[in-house]
């Protein structure tokens, strides 16, 4: 993946700054809630949504199970249609291939369709180093690029910016790169869009090389599919002489028929549209129409390793709709940048540590960037159980074990910095294995309850900086039960029974005594 | 029918009132309930923090303690979902790791017999009006595991709506997580606190005097936030509201 994110602080530290940035919080809250609600409406319109979701899951799973076969079929079909297929094992190889292809045309600039794969490999930076300038043409990507910023959302990379900020970026930066922003530009959406159109139009008309990704690749015909809303993609895919597409190997689907499912689920999940405005499809090259040279760079970059993991591989089903980001309460407050990757939000939290491994601080912290609330799984149109994968990756972080890296089985050591937690978990395990120990602990806590502070020093501050601690009750339930029911101390099955008759002991006792206000959290 | 109360380690230690409320409520409805004293913890915190292997002995222990009952009732959506959703998964993972079917077979019997309290009331006992009286304005927060893992749906609110004297007001953004998330609350405390604060503010905006949920872990987080923010609201577990009657008000 791109080096631009290396050295990022771990998620909690990066998120802390975002939480305190009130403008960012407001921008994100407004944007995510708007799209979240719209998505829910768009999805509710379809009475077969659950079946479409299941179909999408199955198509992807089946394809991934026979990925090699489908990719070879795709290569054959693309080649037969006049395209050239290149295989890139990692980011460096993919960047080298694209750079060489652009160099061979003699051009010094390319226009780009919004693409996650090229961001993942840091293509723009690699091209820049070779003296080739890449112009982003998606409106939000343009904002990010002009603002020398990083994308913070898969679909709406400038979601962290409000209109005023965008106006300032356009007015300040456009002139450096081409046609300047019109004088007196305001923050009216129509004016901002028009400024971008005018700025980009000269680039579309001049460019000889286009670079794209693809949402889908159809193996049976060798057809590429790009789904977009603005029409900039259509320009980049049709006007240049040379078209280079960098696509992750998991984007292949076997047949055209499979598109039927995804072309329904993707737009509704991502932009809440029944159908996206522009769906471009092309198969190799066609004489007298569109680019005369087409190159497909098939990107692995950790995908085969991810595929080797039985639990984690479901992340490869992702169609990058970003519904999971829009619904995620953590993303909403932490913002996209805190995830330290071009893939933010829930999907990023399970994808980055698999594609990049868990060696860096940021990658080891990502599986914990979730309260496991499950909202992401609920909306995911290919039913990726993100909480399941998060927990699985937590296990990899704290326990280590075997996984696949660069195609070879590797044994991972448990991550540092979890020693205290590991000890605590072990101690808790010991106590919970012996009810007597649990009882002893509860009694000790009850005896010392008057001395318990409301706030904690050291690591405990993480709780008590913003929340009072619950008060320990005078008596645990099990002690109350034993005292009042008298038979509760025995082994399973031999314990006392609270009878349900009118004069039932339990109800009588429960109301008669023992209830203490101290039992309430923060009461 | 032999019914066991699986109270959970958190409730046993910190919220005994909730346990007493469940006992009182079920007794009133004519259900004999056992508290097998050998019970400890379902292993959820271990499992969700990445210590699945350490959670296994706890799951086995759970199965030993509760295996012979006809129904296991728990006043916790998250611990209920641990048993129902994650015990089967633990069995599968053990199998995938090349161990035998032992764990899956040991855990299988308790899975379908475990009910979250509102499921037990509505589905097994077939009641929504439990004869409770609670003269307060209440707003209900559906906790995530109850909502999404167990699919409790409108069971809790149907139960609340049938309580005499209770004025149920809708919580804006009810389906959003409160930010507790187990170890998330301390590992990502800033985000967790921001989520908790937003939830408390949303609850306050309803004008309710009680914030009700069916999971004390989330209420511990929200209650701790409430007192820190000096709100006038109180967190109350659903069981305590349902246990309350005109003659014996709970709180
Ligand atoms: S994980 Fe699912 S919801 Fe998230 S971007 Fe991918 S397909 Fe969409």
XYZ file of C-alpha atoms and ligand atoms in Angstrom:
782
model
C 0.000 0.000 0.000
C 0.904 3.616 -0.319
C 3.725 4.847 1.821
C 1.867 8.057 2.498
C 0.155 6.559 5.496
C 3.208 5.020 7.127
C 4.050 6.334 10.543
C 0.430 7.116 11.319
C -0.371 7.080 15.035
C -2.558 4.246 16.251
C -6.281 4.669 15.754
C -7.220 5.850 19.274
C -4.738 8.740 19.168
C -5.733 9.819 15.664
C -9.407 9.542 16.563
C -8.956 11.704 19.668
C -8.002 14.709 17.544
C -10.937 14.134 15.232
C -13.412 13.843 18.099
C -12.285 17.246 19.367
C -12.533 18.901 15.938
C -16.059 20.276 16.105
C -16.199 21.410 12.457
C -15.171 17.958 11.298
C -17.676 16.309 13.632
C -20.469 18.498 12.305
C -19.503 17.946 8.645
C -19.364 14.204 9.088
C -22.490 13.929 11.134
C -24.510 15.873 8.623
C -23.134 14.000 5.611
C -23.327 10.480 7.009
C -26.794 10.882 8.468
C -28.169 12.288 5.222
C -26.853 9.461 3.073
C -27.654 6.861 5.737
C -31.319 7.802 5.762
C -31.517 7.974 1.983
C -29.963 4.534 1.644
C -32.460 3.055 4.035
C -35.301 4.417 1.901
C -33.782 3.246 -1.378
C -33.237 -0.243 -0.014
C -36.701 -0.448 1.518
C -38.190 0.034 -1.957
C -37.080 -3.434 -3.009
C -39.005 -6.301 -1.537
C -36.344 -8.769 -2.668
C -33.441 -6.930 -1.017
C -32.592 -9.819 1.303
C -32.430 -12.174 -1.657
C -30.313 -9.801 -3.723
C -27.939 -9.485 -0.787
C -27.689 -13.243 -0.428
C -27.211 -13.662 -4.179
C -24.395 -11.102 -4.121
C -22.740 -12.926 -1.258
C -22.945 -16.254 -3.026
C -21.728 -14.999 -6.400
C -18.698 -13.426 -4.750
C -17.951 -16.441 -2.589
C -18.247 -18.833 -5.482
C -16.044 -16.653 -7.663
C -13.414 -16.322 -4.942
C -13.355 -20.072 -4.446
C -12.373 -20.505 -8.103
C -10.591 -17.190 -8.508
C -7.636 -18.501 -10.509
C -9.891 -20.054 -13.119
C -11.972 -16.913 -13.588
C -8.922 -14.698 -13.851
C -7.386 -16.853 -16.572
C -10.664 -16.801 -18.449
C -10.755 -13.035 -18.090
C -7.206 -12.695 -19.393
C -8.085 -14.779 -22.413
C -11.185 -12.741 -23.178
C -9.487 -9.358 -22.713
C -6.594 -10.431 -24.931
C -8.938 -11.736 -27.605
C -10.733 -8.369 -27.593
C -7.495 -6.495 -28.282
C -6.416 -5.600 -24.731
C -3.201 -6.480 -22.933
C -3.218 -8.022 -19.463
C -0.442 -7.442 -16.917
C -0.158 -9.194 -13.549
C 1.124 -7.244 -10.570
C 1.972 -9.071 -7.358
C 2.258 -5.902 -5.290
C 2.037 -2.119 -5.338
C 5.593 -1.583 -6.578
C 5.134 -3.890 -9.509
C 1.815 -2.316 -10.455
C 3.286 1.191 -10.237
C 6.247 0.143 -12.371
C 3.985 -1.359 -15.019
C 1.752 1.728 -15.242
C 4.694 4.147 -15.228
C 6.379 2.242 -18.064
C 3.159 2.144 -20.072
C 2.665 5.919 -19.735
C 6.321 6.581 -20.555
C 5.996 4.489 -23.707
C 3.311 6.886 -24.949
C 5.657 9.852 -24.448
C 2.995 11.669 -22.405
C 3.662 13.611 -19.194
C 0.122 13.675 -17.864
C -2.839 11.377 -17.379
C -6.467 11.899 -16.435
C -7.886 9.634 -13.789
C -11.223 8.079 -13.012
C -11.824 7.745 -9.302
C -10.230 4.459 -8.283
C -9.515 2.869 -4.913
C -6.946 0.429 -6.312
C -4.690 3.196 -7.662
C -4.910 5.010 -4.328
C -4.100 1.817 -2.499
C -0.844 1.463 -4.440
C -0.007 5.177 -4.338
C 0.041 5.451 -8.112
C -0.188 9.236 -8.281
C 2.907 9.610 -6.129
C 4.773 6.989 -8.175
C 3.874 8.741 -11.426
C 4.828 12.128 -9.993
C 8.251 10.716 -9.090
C 8.617 9.730 -12.740
C 7.673 13.242 -13.864
C 4.140 12.351 -14.893
C 1.239 14.342 -13.489
C -2.005 12.540 -12.691
C -5.161 14.661 -12.664
C -8.051 13.397 -10.571
C -11.333 14.169 -12.314
C -13.930 13.021 -9.817
C -15.231 16.161 -8.109
C -14.420 15.042 -4.589
C -11.044 13.612 -5.602
C -10.284 16.927 -7.283
C -11.053 18.727 -4.029
C -8.751 16.374 -2.155
C -5.983 16.670 -4.718
C -6.141 20.467 -4.963
C -6.258 20.702 -1.166
C -3.132 18.478 -0.888
C -5.276 16.422 1.395
C -6.035 12.744 1.853
C -9.333 11.094 1.012
C -11.412 10.252 4.072
C -14.223 8.244 2.525
C -14.402 5.622 -0.215
C -17.171 7.242 -2.183
C -17.073 10.842 -1.004
C -13.354 11.401 -0.421
C -13.912 15.029 0.620
C -16.748 14.251 3.017
C -14.743 15.951 5.756
C -14.951 19.286 3.893
C -17.864 21.684 3.904
C -18.833 24.002 1.053
C -16.970 26.981 2.429
C -13.766 25.017 2.679
C -14.213 23.734 -0.883
C -14.731 27.233 -2.214
C -11.498 28.360 -0.573
C -9.547 25.437 -2.002
C -10.849 26.074 -5.535
C -10.195 29.798 -5.385
C -6.694 29.268 -4.038
C -5.431 26.242 -5.966
C -7.091 25.865 -9.371
C -4.955 28.457 -11.110
C -1.784 26.514 -10.341
C -3.011 23.460 -12.210
C -4.930 24.935 -15.131
C -7.999 27.050 -15.598
C -8.488 29.206 -12.495
C -11.694 29.377 -10.520
C -14.096 32.095 -11.737
C -13.818 35.429 -9.945
C -16.272 35.897 -7.114
C -16.875 32.155 -6.690
C -19.353 31.520 -3.874
C -20.072 28.323 -1.982
C -23.284 27.605 -3.907
C -23.150 23.949 -5.014
C -24.009 24.777 -8.627
C -21.214 27.349 -8.826
C -18.681 24.980 -7.305
C -19.678 22.232 -9.717
C -19.438 24.604 -12.675
C -15.970 25.737 -11.623
C -14.869 22.112 -11.496
C -16.433 21.350 -14.890
C -14.625 24.196 -16.580
C -11.354 23.362 -14.879
C -11.573 19.691 -15.827
C -12.908 20.095 -19.345
C -9.592 21.309 -20.735
C -7.877 18.310 -19.200
C -10.312 15.820 -20.690
C -9.880 17.315 -24.139
C -6.099 17.359 -23.951
C -5.365 14.026 -22.316
C -3.921 11.180 -24.355
C -3.790 8.682 -21.488
C -6.570 7.710 -19.108
C -6.142 5.694 -15.913
C -9.016 3.941 -14.175
C -9.999 1.137 -11.911
C -13.116 -0.950 -12.399
C -16.053 -1.924 -10.243
C -16.443 -5.251 -12.019
C -14.673 -7.341 -14.641
C -16.749 -9.908 -16.512
C -14.681 -13.018 -17.138
C -16.771 -14.521 -19.931
C -16.434 -11.506 -22.231
C -13.472 -9.587 -20.825
C -15.709 -6.571 -20.180
C -14.770 -3.836 -17.695
C -17.463 -1.970 -15.797
C -17.176 1.463 -14.185
C -20.116 2.810 -12.233
C -20.167 6.556 -11.528
C -22.341 9.598 -11.075
C -20.619 12.572 -12.646
C -19.730 11.579 -16.202
C -16.063 12.371 -15.642
C -15.424 8.652 -15.825
C -17.101 8.382 -19.213
C -14.810 11.191 -20.464
C -11.643 9.504 -19.204
C -12.673 6.119 -20.540
C -13.576 7.262 -24.052
C -11.516 10.330 -25.039
C -7.871 9.292 -24.502
C -5.924 7.120 -26.958
C -4.540 4.858 -24.272
C -6.522 3.493 -21.350
C -4.879 1.751 -18.411
C -7.072 0.075 -15.791
C -5.659 -1.089 -12.471
C -8.047 -3.558 -10.876
C -7.899 -5.773 -7.808
C -8.189 -9.451 -8.678
C -11.284 -9.842 -6.490
C -13.306 -7.615 -8.827
C -13.929 -10.389 -11.348
C -17.409 -11.865 -11.784
C -17.969 -14.884 -13.998
C -20.808 -13.723 -16.246
C -22.822 -10.723 -17.404
C -25.797 -12.160 -15.626
C -24.045 -11.655 -12.306
C -24.007 -7.909 -12.926
C -27.777 -7.908 -12.658
C -27.450 -8.352 -8.899
C -24.674 -5.861 -8.234
C -25.994 -3.122 -10.500
C -29.051 -3.117 -8.270
C -27.324 -3.361 -4.897
C -24.345 -1.067 -5.506
C -26.097 2.216 -6.419
C -28.737 1.851 -3.742
C -26.113 1.088 -1.106
C -23.666 3.786 -2.055
C -25.514 6.843 -3.321
C -29.069 5.717 -2.529
C -29.894 5.868 -6.222
C -32.026 3.292 -7.962
C -29.562 3.410 -10.804
C -26.354 5.353 -11.078
C -26.252 7.999 -13.806
C -23.280 6.576 -15.757
C -22.424 2.928 -16.233
C -19.528 2.555 -18.673
C -18.651 -0.846 -20.080
C -15.932 -1.675 -22.534
C -14.417 -4.794 -23.946
C -10.837 -4.518 -25.211
C -10.612 -1.980 -28.016
C -12.897 -1.097 -30.909
C -11.681 0.386 -34.193
C -12.718 3.988 -34.610
C -14.328 4.214 -31.185
C -12.622 5.036 -27.917
C -9.042 4.250 -26.915
C -6.896 2.360 -29.400
C -4.805 0.719 -26.688
C -6.180 -0.901 -23.546
C -4.084 -2.305 -20.687
C -5.461 -4.173 -17.732
C -3.205 -4.402 -14.683
C -4.459 -7.125 -12.358
C -3.450 -6.281 -8.813
C -2.859 -8.763 -6.002
C -1.151 -6.687 -3.267
C -2.162 -8.922 -0.367
C -5.405 -10.256 -1.793
C -4.216 -13.836 -2.247
C -2.947 -13.799 1.338
C -6.336 -12.537 2.492
C -8.041 -15.260 0.486
C -6.032 -17.864 2.398
C -7.723 -16.891 5.662
C -10.973 -18.745 6.166
C -12.646 -16.072 8.278
C -10.977 -12.981 6.845
C -11.509 -13.771 3.180
C -15.078 -12.484 3.212
C -13.589 -8.973 3.120
C -12.803 -9.671 -0.533
C -16.514 -9.720 -1.320
C -16.568 -5.948 -0.808
C -17.956 -3.908 -3.693
C -16.793 -0.608 -2.116
C -20.259 0.838 -1.750
C -19.320 2.607 1.514
C -22.655 1.914 3.195
C -20.738 0.554 6.180
C -18.878 3.846 6.584
C -22.026 5.920 6.419
C -23.739 3.913 9.125
C -20.738 3.511 11.426
C -20.906 5.494 14.693
C -17.139 5.262 15.093
C -16.398 6.511 11.586
C -18.864 9.330 12.115
C -16.855 10.579 15.088
C -13.303 9.566 14.236
C -13.371 10.561 10.577
C -11.715 8.721 7.729
C -8.151 9.888 8.256
C -7.835 8.190 11.635
C -7.905 4.803 9.892
C -4.537 5.515 8.274
C -5.472 3.953 4.978
C -7.306 4.691 1.769
C -9.883 2.247 3.111
C -11.440 3.897 6.151
C -14.391 2.868 8.269
C -15.462 -0.675 9.078
C -14.287 -2.175 5.791
C -10.921 -0.468 6.204
C -10.605 -1.811 9.726
C -10.777 -5.364 8.375
C -9.135 -4.852 4.986
C -6.009 -2.838 5.812
C -4.719 -5.209 8.528
C -5.170 -8.075 6.086
C -3.680 -6.440 2.984
C -0.816 -4.820 4.910
C -0.462 -7.192 7.857
C -0.663 -6.215 11.516
C 2.977 -5.253 12.054
C 2.547 -1.480 12.239
C 0.981 0.304 15.173
C -1.919 1.654 13.135
C -2.720 -1.706 11.537
C -2.607 -3.522 14.889
C -5.008 -0.950 16.346
C -7.592 -1.054 13.544
C -9.361 -4.273 14.611
C -10.234 -2.471 17.868
C -11.675 0.583 16.124
C -15.202 -0.727 16.620
C -17.765 -1.198 19.358
C -18.960 -4.314 17.464
C -22.417 -2.779 17.167
C -23.042 -4.626 13.913
C -24.606 -1.751 11.979
C -22.050 -2.325 9.184
C -22.970 -5.980 8.774
C -26.627 -5.071 8.708
C -26.257 -2.747 5.711
C -23.525 -4.535 3.769
C -24.955 -5.555 0.375
C -22.687 -8.609 0.219
C -23.262 -9.571 3.861
C -19.689 -9.245 5.095
C -19.837 -10.025 8.812
C -17.436 -7.241 9.706
C -17.701 -7.757 13.502
C -16.766 -11.406 13.032
C -13.664 -10.473 11.059
C -12.738 -7.723 13.541
C -12.802 -10.195 16.424
C -10.857 -12.689 14.327
C -8.177 -10.067 13.651
C -8.080 -9.089 17.337
C -7.248 -12.701 17.989
C -4.440 -12.508 15.449
C -3.099 -9.376 17.145
C -3.151 -10.660 20.740
C -2.469 -14.339 20.221
C -0.447 -14.407 17.029
C -0.524 -17.691 15.162
C -0.342 -18.837 11.605
C -1.342 -16.725 8.645
C -0.280 -16.157 5.065
C 2.036 -13.338 4.046
C 3.425 -12.942 0.515
C 2.031 -16.332 -0.355
C 3.890 -18.200 2.407
C 2.644 -19.458 5.758
C 4.063 -17.309 8.524
C 3.830 -17.626 12.265
C 3.005 -14.328 13.832
C 4.150 -13.422 17.339
C 1.564 -11.863 19.660
C 1.673 -8.087 19.398
C 3.518 -6.144 22.059
C 1.589 -3.858 24.346
C -1.057 -6.423 25.208
C 0.800 -8.095 28.099
C -1.261 -6.482 30.883
C -4.499 -7.267 29.083
C -3.420 -10.855 28.490
C -2.642 -11.238 32.194
C -5.981 -9.709 33.156
C -7.837 -12.047 30.822
C -5.983 -15.017 32.253
C -6.764 -13.922 35.809
C -10.424 -13.394 34.942
C -10.479 -16.829 33.360
C -9.168 -18.353 36.586
C -11.737 -16.591 38.731
C -14.615 -17.472 36.424
C -13.555 -21.102 36.412
C -14.131 -21.184 40.189
C -17.403 -19.748 41.461
C -15.908 -19.711 44.972
C -13.173 -17.327 43.863
C -15.729 -15.100 42.171
C -17.731 -14.992 45.385
C -14.623 -14.159 47.415
C -13.780 -11.322 45.046
C -17.309 -9.944 45.206
C -17.261 -10.015 49.003
C -13.923 -8.243 49.131
C -15.268 -5.556 46.798
C -18.413 -5.190 48.896
C -16.440 -4.882 52.134
C -14.220 -2.170 50.709
C -16.985 -0.384 48.811
C -16.893 2.763 50.899
C -13.259 3.241 49.912
C -13.861 2.941 46.160
C -13.094 6.170 44.311
C -15.441 7.656 41.709
C -12.582 8.188 39.351
C -9.479 6.165 38.618
C -5.831 7.046 38.077
C -3.568 5.584 35.367
C -5.106 3.435 32.658
C -8.446 3.459 34.512
C -8.749 7.102 33.557
C -9.803 5.910 30.111
C -13.092 5.007 31.758
C -13.431 7.534 34.513
C -12.366 10.676 32.641
C -15.881 10.917 31.245
C -17.917 8.389 33.222
C -18.541 7.761 36.893
C -17.873 4.258 38.116
C -20.781 2.143 39.234
C -21.096 1.735 42.986
C -20.420 -1.743 44.275
C -23.515 -3.056 46.071
C -23.430 -4.250 49.666
C -24.190 -7.756 48.591
C -23.799 -9.661 45.355
C -26.805 -11.412 43.906
C -25.371 -14.831 44.671
C -24.924 -13.933 48.335
C -28.444 -12.551 48.491
C -29.777 -15.679 46.837
C -27.957 -17.956 49.236
C -29.033 -15.937 52.230
C -32.669 -15.678 51.252
C -33.239 -18.876 49.272
C -30.727 -20.778 51.380
C -30.134 -23.512 48.914
C -28.190 -21.753 46.223
C -24.682 -22.816 47.049
C -24.841 -26.307 45.650
C -23.676 -27.494 42.244
C -25.706 -27.084 39.079
C -29.196 -28.384 39.373
C -29.196 -28.646 43.140
C -29.767 -24.972 43.694
C -32.831 -23.438 45.222
C -36.018 -22.675 43.454
C -38.058 -19.565 43.816
C -41.566 -20.828 43.724
C -44.099 -19.042 41.654
C -47.058 -19.552 43.893
C -49.006 -16.638 45.265
C -46.951 -16.541 48.407
C -43.784 -17.272 46.460
C -40.700 -16.890 48.539
C -38.782 -15.127 45.854
C -41.249 -12.388 45.210
C -41.907 -12.016 48.883
C -38.257 -11.841 49.709
C -37.250 -9.734 46.797
C -39.627 -7.010 47.725
C -39.121 -7.355 51.442
C -35.429 -6.799 51.620
C -32.116 -6.505 49.975
C -32.928 -3.944 47.350
C -30.409 -1.196 47.549
C -30.022 1.936 45.583
C -26.315 1.357 45.425
C -27.020 -1.280 42.857
C -27.778 1.314 40.219
C -25.170 2.534 37.825
C -24.323 6.027 38.786
C -27.630 6.454 40.582
C -40.303 -26.640 32.855
C -37.039 -26.118 34.695
C -35.971 -22.538 34.238
C -32.551 -21.221 35.162
C -31.585 -17.626 35.614
C -28.284 -16.824 33.929
C -27.730 -13.487 35.563
C -24.261 -12.725 34.051
C -21.152 -11.880 36.037
C -21.668 -8.131 35.682
C -25.197 -8.219 37.060
C -24.303 -10.662 39.820
C -21.472 -8.440 41.003
C -22.704 -4.918 40.301
C -26.450 -5.048 39.634
C -28.056 -7.565 42.005
C -31.294 -5.537 41.877
C -31.766 -6.583 38.284
C -31.436 -10.220 39.309
C -33.947 -9.760 42.119
C -36.287 -8.045 39.679
C -36.139 -10.967 37.242
C -36.854 -13.410 40.064
C -39.760 -11.339 41.294
C -41.190 -10.856 37.821
C -40.969 -14.498 36.809
C -42.381 -15.651 40.134
C -45.328 -13.319 39.663
C -45.896 -14.934 36.285
C -45.867 -18.376 37.854
C -42.441 -19.481 36.727
C -40.154 -21.349 39.070
C -36.658 -20.070 38.612
C -33.350 -21.534 39.710
C -30.118 -19.700 40.208
C -27.452 -22.350 39.735
C -24.730 -20.944 41.931
C -21.915 -22.502 39.945
C -22.547 -20.010 37.137
C -19.907 -17.397 36.449
C -19.313 -15.722 33.066
C -20.221 -16.601 29.494
C -16.791 -15.570 28.187
C -17.961 -12.728 26.004
C -15.311 -10.226 27.074
C -12.590 -12.760 26.382
C -14.015 -13.721 23.040
C -14.607 -10.206 21.760
C -11.204 -8.954 22.841
C -9.472 -11.689 20.875
C -9.031 -14.352 23.542
C -11.261 -17.009 22.024
C -9.229 -19.869 23.390
C -9.554 -18.532 26.932
C -13.285 -18.174 26.398
C -13.632 -21.872 25.600
C -13.344 -23.218 29.171
C -15.903 -20.620 30.285
C -18.296 -21.742 27.571
C -17.801 -25.371 28.587
C -18.456 -24.400 32.178
C -21.640 -22.603 31.131
C -22.769 -25.719 29.339
C -22.053 -27.879 32.408
C -23.961 -25.541 34.700
C -27.006 -24.955 32.512
C -27.142 -28.025 30.285
C -29.945 -29.826 32.114
C -32.413 -26.947 32.270
C -35.284 -26.559 29.848
C -34.844 -22.834 29.537
C -32.026 -20.432 30.425
C -33.152 -16.842 30.882
C -30.767 -13.903 30.897
C -31.427 -10.190 31.376
C -28.641 -9.287 28.955
C -28.877 -9.023 25.188
C -25.154 -9.224 24.714
C -24.554 -12.261 26.922
C -27.586 -13.895 25.324
C -26.112 -13.336 21.896
C -22.774 -14.682 23.092
C -24.416 -18.020 23.780
C -26.785 -18.084 20.860
C -24.616 -16.633 18.106
C -21.039 -17.094 19.201
C -21.027 -20.476 20.971
C -21.889 -22.219 17.686
C -19.167 -20.200 15.997
C -16.645 -21.236 18.655
C -17.497 -24.841 17.946
C -17.007 -24.316 14.226
C -13.682 -22.571 14.718
C -12.412 -25.392 16.915
C -13.346 -27.812 14.169
C -11.635 -25.640 11.555
C -8.506 -25.671 13.683
C -8.364 -29.419 13.312
C -9.730 -30.226 16.739
C -12.618 -32.623 16.952
C -16.305 -31.923 17.337
C -16.015 -32.001 21.118
C -16.534 -28.310 21.771
C -19.368 -27.981 19.261
C -21.117 -31.001 20.779
C -20.649 -29.757 24.338
C -22.063 -26.322 23.575
C -24.882 -27.315 21.230
C -27.531 -28.167 23.875
C -27.537 -24.780 25.627
C -27.747 -22.704 22.445
C -31.437 -23.055 21.558
C -32.519 -23.043 25.209
C -31.013 -19.651 25.991
C -33.457 -16.749 25.941
C -32.995 -13.082 26.522
C -35.596 -12.000 29.105
C -37.985 -10.310 26.664
C -37.898 -13.314 24.332
C -38.739 -15.582 27.228
C -41.650 -13.389 28.265
C -43.116 -12.800 24.826
C -42.258 -16.009 22.969
C -42.200 -18.674 25.666
C -44.694 -17.356 28.204
C -46.728 -15.545 25.584
C -47.282 -12.408 27.664
C -46.790 -8.748 26.892
C -48.801 -7.393 29.790
C -46.905 -8.585 32.841
C -49.110 -6.682 35.269
C -46.560 -4.021 36.004
C -47.143 -0.470 37.200
C -44.508 2.207 36.706
C -45.672 5.829 36.716
C -42.764 7.408 34.851
C -41.889 8.772 31.432
C -39.541 6.247 29.883
C -37.476 6.155 26.712
C -36.022 2.873 25.496
C -32.578 2.308 24.018
C -32.343 -0.986 22.110
C -28.812 -2.247 22.768
C -26.927 -3.487 19.714
C -26.590 -7.177 20.423
C -30.221 -7.467 21.448
C -31.281 -5.502 18.410
C -29.057 -6.923 15.706
C -27.709 -10.267 16.912
C -30.786 -11.581 18.681
C -33.332 -9.604 16.681
C -35.447 -8.690 19.701
C -37.468 -6.363 17.510
C -40.384 -4.705 19.255
C -40.611 -7.205 22.131
C -39.125 -4.806 24.691
C -41.279 -1.873 23.635
C -44.424 -3.998 23.528
C -43.704 -5.042 27.099
C -43.099 -1.446 28.128
C -46.159 -0.154 26.332
C -48.315 -2.556 28.353
C -47.037 -1.257 31.682
C -49.681 0.709 33.505
C -48.854 4.331 34.211
C -45.833 4.261 31.951
C -45.462 6.915 29.295
C -43.186 5.538 26.566
C -41.492 8.175 24.427
C -39.449 7.454 21.330
C -35.686 7.878 21.498
C -34.264 9.720 18.457
C -31.528 7.679 16.759
C -32.480 4.742 18.944
C -30.695 2.186 16.773
C -27.332 3.882 17.139
C -24.798 2.265 19.427
C -24.293 3.904 22.837
C -20.532 3.467 22.562
C -19.955 0.939 25.322
C -18.649 -1.992 23.288
C -16.855 -3.835 26.109
C -13.136 -3.125 26.011
C -13.860 -0.557 23.290
C -14.986 1.765 26.095
C -11.411 1.987 27.365
C -9.374 1.151 24.259
C -11.067 3.911 22.280
C -12.341 5.941 25.187
C -12.595 9.249 23.318
C -14.865 7.905 20.603
C -16.767 5.824 23.157
C -17.365 8.863 25.353
C -18.496 10.946 22.375
C -20.998 8.251 21.430
C -22.202 7.984 25.025
C -22.654 11.726 25.323
C -24.641 11.878 22.087
C -26.875 9.043 23.305
C -27.488 10.746 26.648
C -28.295 14.048 24.913
C -30.734 12.259 22.614
C -32.380 10.628 25.633
C -32.575 13.963 27.436
C -34.250 15.552 24.429
C -37.242 13.236 24.910
C -38.056 14.726 28.286
C -38.158 11.237 29.814
C -37.041 10.761 33.394
C -35.910 7.175 32.834
C -33.635 5.713 30.180
C -34.437 2.036 29.922
C -32.396 -0.730 28.286
C -32.206 -4.484 28.611
C -28.469 -4.603 29.215
C -26.723 -3.243 32.291
C -23.301 -3.004 30.648
C -24.599 -0.324 28.318
C -26.494 1.287 31.195
C -23.309 1.345 33.279
C -21.638 3.373 30.530
C -24.655 5.613 29.984
C -25.400 5.994 33.683
C -21.791 6.948 34.398
C -22.011 9.498 31.590
C -25.325 10.847 32.894
C -24.083 11.566 36.392
C -20.968 13.179 34.971
C -23.117 15.355 32.718
C -25.420 16.028 35.671
C -28.552 15.030 33.843
C -31.732 14.466 35.776
C -32.390 11.128 34.077
C -31.832 7.708 35.592
C -30.807 4.505 33.858
C -33.094 1.592 34.735
C -32.967 -1.981 33.526
C -36.119 -3.191 31.785
C -36.533 -6.049 34.276
C -36.826 -3.579 37.155
C -39.607 -1.708 35.401
C -41.466 -4.919 34.630
C -41.038 -6.130 38.209
C -42.571 -2.980 39.598
C -46.213 -3.068 40.722
C -48.557 -0.579 42.308
C -48.365 -2.396 45.635
C -44.620 -2.934 45.451
C -43.054 -0.178 43.396
C -39.485 -1.008 42.417
C -37.963 2.427 42.201
S -17.885 -3.893 3.324
Fe -19.951 -4.070 2.468
S -20.937 -2.154 3.105
Fe -18.740 -1.814 3.362
S -18.051 -0.915 1.436
Fe -17.776 -3.118 1.225
S -19.645 -3.859 0.273
Fe -20.096 -1.819 1.056
